[in-house]
mmCIF file of C-alpha atoms in Angstrom:
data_model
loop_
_atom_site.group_PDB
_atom_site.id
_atom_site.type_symbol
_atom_site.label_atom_id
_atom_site.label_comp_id
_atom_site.label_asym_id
_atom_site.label_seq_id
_atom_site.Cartn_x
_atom_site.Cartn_y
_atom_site.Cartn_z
ATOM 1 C CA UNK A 209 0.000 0.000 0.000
ATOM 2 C CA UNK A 210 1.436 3.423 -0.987
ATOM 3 C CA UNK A 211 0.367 6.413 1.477
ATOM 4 C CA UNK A 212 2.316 8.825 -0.190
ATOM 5 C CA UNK A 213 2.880 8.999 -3.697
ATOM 6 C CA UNK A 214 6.158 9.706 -5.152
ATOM 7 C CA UNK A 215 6.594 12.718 -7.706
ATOM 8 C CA UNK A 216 10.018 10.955 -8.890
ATOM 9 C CA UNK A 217 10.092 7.896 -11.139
ATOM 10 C CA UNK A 218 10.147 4.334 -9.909
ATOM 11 C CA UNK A 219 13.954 3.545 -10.305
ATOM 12 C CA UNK A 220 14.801 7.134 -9.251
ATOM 13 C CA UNK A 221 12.751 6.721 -6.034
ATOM 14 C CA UNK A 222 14.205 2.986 -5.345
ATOM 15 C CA UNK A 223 17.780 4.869 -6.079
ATOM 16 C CA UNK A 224 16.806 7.618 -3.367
ATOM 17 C CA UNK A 225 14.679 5.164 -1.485
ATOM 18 C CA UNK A 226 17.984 2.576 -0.707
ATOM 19 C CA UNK A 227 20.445 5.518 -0.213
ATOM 20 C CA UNK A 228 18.361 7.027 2.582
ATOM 21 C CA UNK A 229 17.891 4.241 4.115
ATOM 22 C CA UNK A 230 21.218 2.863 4.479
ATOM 23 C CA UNK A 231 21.690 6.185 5.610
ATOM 24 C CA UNK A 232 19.476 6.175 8.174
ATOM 25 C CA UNK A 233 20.907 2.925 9.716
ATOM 26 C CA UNK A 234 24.428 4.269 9.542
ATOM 27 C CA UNK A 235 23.329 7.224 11.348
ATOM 28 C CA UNK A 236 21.000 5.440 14.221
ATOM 29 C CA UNK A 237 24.210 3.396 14.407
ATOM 30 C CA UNK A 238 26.793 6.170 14.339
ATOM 31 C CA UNK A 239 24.332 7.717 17.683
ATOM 32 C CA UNK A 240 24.291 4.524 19.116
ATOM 33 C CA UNK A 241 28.115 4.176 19.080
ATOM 34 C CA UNK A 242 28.594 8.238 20.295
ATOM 35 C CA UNK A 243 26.824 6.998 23.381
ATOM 36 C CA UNK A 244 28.543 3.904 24.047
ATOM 37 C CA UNK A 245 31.424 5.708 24.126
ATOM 38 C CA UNK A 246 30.515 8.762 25.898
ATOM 39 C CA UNK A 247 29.672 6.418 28.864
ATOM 40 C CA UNK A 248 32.156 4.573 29.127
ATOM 41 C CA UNK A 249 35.254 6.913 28.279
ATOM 42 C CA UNK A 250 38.185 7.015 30.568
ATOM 43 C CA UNK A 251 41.727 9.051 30.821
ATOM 44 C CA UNK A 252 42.994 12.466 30.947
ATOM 45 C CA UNK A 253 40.842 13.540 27.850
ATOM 46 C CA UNK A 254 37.797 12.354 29.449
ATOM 47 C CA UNK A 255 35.758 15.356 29.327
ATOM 48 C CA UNK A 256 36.278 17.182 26.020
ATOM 49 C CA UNK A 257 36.119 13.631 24.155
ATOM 50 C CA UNK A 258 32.913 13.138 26.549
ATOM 51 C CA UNK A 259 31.085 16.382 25.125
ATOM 52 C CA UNK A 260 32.383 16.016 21.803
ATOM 53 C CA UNK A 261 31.117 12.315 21.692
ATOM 54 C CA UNK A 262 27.470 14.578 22.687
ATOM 55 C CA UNK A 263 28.095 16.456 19.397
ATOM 56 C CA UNK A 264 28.219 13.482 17.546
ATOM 57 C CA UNK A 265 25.265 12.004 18.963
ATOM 58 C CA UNK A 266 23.214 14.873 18.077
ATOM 59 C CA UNK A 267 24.271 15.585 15.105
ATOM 60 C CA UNK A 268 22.894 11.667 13.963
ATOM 61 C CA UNK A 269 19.985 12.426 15.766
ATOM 62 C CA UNK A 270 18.959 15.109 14.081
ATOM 63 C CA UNK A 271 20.103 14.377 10.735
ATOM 64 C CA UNK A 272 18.289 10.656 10.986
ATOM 65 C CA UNK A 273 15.511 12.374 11.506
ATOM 66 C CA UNK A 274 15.379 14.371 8.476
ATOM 67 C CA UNK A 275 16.749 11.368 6.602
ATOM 68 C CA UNK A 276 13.183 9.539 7.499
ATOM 69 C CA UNK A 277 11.228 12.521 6.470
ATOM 70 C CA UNK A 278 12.672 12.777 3.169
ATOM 71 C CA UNK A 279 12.041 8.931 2.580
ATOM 72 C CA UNK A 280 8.457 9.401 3.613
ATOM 73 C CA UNK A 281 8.366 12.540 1.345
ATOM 74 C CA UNK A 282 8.896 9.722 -1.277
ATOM 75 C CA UNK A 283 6.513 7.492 -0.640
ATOM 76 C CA UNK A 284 8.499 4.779 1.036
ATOM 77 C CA UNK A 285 8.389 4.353 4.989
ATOM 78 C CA UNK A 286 11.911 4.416 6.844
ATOM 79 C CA UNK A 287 12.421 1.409 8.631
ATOM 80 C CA UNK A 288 14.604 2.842 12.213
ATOM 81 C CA UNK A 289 13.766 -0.384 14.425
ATOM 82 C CA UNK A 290 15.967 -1.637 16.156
ATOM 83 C CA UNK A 291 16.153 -5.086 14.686
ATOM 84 C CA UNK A 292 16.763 -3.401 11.544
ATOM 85 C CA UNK A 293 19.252 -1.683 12.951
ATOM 86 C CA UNK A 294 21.698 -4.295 14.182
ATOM 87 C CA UNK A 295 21.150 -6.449 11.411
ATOM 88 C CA UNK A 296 22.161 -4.115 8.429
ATOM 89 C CA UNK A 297 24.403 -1.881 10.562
ATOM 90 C CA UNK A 298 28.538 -2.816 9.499
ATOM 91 C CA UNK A 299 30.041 0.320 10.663
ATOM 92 C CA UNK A 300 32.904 -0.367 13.194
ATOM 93 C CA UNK A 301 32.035 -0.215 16.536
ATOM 94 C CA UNK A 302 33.756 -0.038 20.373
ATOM 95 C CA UNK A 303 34.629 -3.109 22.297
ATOM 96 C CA UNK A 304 32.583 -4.367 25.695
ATOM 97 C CA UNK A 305 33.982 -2.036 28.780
ATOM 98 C CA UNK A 306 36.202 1.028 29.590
ATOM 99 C CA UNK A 307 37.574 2.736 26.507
ATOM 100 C CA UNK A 308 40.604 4.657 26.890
ATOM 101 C CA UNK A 309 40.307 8.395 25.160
ATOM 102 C CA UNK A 310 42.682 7.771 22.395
ATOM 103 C CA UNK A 311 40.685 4.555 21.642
ATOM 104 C CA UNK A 312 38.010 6.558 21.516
ATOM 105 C CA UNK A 313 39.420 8.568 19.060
ATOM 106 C CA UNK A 314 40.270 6.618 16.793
ATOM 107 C CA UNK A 315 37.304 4.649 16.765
ATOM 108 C CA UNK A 316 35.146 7.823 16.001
ATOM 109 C CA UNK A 317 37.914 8.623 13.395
ATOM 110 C CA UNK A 318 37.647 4.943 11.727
ATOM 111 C CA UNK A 319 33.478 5.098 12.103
ATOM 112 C CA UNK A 320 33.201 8.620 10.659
ATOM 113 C CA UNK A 321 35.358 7.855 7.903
ATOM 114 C CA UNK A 322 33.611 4.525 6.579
ATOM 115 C CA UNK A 323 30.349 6.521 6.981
ATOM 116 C CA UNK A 324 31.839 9.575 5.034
ATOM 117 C CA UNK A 325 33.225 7.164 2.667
ATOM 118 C CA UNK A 326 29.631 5.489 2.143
ATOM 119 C CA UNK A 327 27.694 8.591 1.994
ATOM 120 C CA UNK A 328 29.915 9.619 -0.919
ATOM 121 C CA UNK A 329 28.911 6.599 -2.671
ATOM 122 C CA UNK A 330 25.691 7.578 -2.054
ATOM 123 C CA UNK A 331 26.082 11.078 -3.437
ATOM 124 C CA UNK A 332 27.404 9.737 -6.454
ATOM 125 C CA UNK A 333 24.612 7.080 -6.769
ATOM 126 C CA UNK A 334 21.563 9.887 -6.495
ATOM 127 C CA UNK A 335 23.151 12.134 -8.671
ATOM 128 C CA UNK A 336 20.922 11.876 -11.509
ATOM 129 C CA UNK A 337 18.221 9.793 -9.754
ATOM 130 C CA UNK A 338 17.573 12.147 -7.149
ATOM 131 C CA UNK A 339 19.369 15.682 -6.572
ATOM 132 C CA UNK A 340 17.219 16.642 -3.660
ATOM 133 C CA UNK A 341 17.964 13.588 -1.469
ATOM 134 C CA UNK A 342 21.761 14.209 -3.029
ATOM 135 C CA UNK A 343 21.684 17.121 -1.713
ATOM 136 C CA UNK A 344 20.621 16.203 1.588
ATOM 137 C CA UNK A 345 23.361 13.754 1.684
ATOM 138 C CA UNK A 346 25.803 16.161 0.639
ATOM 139 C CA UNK A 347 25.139 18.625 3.851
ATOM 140 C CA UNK A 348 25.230 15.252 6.018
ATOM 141 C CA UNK A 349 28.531 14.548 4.526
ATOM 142 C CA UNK A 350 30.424 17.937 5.597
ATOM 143 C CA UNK A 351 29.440 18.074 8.853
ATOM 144 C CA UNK A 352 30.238 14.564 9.435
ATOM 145 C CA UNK A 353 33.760 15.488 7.478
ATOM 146 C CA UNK A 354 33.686 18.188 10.376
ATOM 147 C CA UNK A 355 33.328 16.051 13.103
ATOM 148 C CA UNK A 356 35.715 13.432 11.854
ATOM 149 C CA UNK A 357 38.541 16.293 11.209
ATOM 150 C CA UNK A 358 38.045 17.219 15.145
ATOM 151 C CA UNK A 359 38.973 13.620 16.404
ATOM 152 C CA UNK A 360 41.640 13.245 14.325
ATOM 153 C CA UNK A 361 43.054 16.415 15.178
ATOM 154 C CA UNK A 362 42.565 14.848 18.986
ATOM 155 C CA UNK A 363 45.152 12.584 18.486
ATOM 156 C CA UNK A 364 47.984 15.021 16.997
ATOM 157 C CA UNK A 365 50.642 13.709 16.849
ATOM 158 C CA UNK A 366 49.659 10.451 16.085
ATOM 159 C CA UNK A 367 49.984 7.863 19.412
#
């Protein structure tokens, strides 16, 4: 049953349609892992890691969000439960226990990168298909750029 009828094509929409929602289970992921590691965070960095992890978190939150709305603008429900969720999410993620700031670190650096690296696909794949939902992607992409070039700079020099 379609609720909401699409004003793009059938393949463009199924182009759009799988973009977002990978999307949207990298980013309830990516919020997912900001918190696990703003709990459990330890060492002399604890703090500023701690309310940068916060940034992070937000920042998936919010953009999720619109990520759903633009799939629904399409037509096709977003699917955000959490058995989706951990079964299509691959993005790497922090061990059981303490984590040690510049583990932290560099998982958020590894993460943000595989995520930036996916959205780009992304970009390229909605290109024709879809330039508003590129679009979206595109703004999702720089700030996560952002937040990846602030944990790496973290860990200047290199450990």
């Amino acid at each position: 049953m379609t609720v909401v009828r699409s004003t793009l094509p059938e393949d463009a929409r199924r182009i759009a349609g799988d973009a977002l929602q990978n999307t949207l289970v990298d980013l309830l992921g990516l919020s997912l892992i900001g918190k696990q590691a703003h709990w459990n965070i330890v060492g002399p960095r604890f703090r500023s890691i701690h309310l940068q992890l916060d940034e992070v978190v937000a920042t998936a939150r919010a953009y999720s969000d619109t990520v759903a709305e633009r799939s629904s603008a399409l037509g096709l429900p977003p699917d955000g439960r959490p058995e989706t969720i951990a079964a299509a999410y691959t993005l790497p993620g922090p061990k059981d226990g303490w984590l040690r700031d510049n583990e932290v670190v560099a998982l958020m650096v590894e993460t943000l990168e595989t995520s930036i690296g996916r959205l780009r696909d992304r970009i390229d794949a909605t290109e024709k298909a879809d330039p508003v939902t590129q679009d979206l992607l595109i703004g999702i992409t720089a700030e996560l750029e952002k937040q990846r070039w602030m944990f790496e700079a973290e860990n200047w020099p290199r450990d």
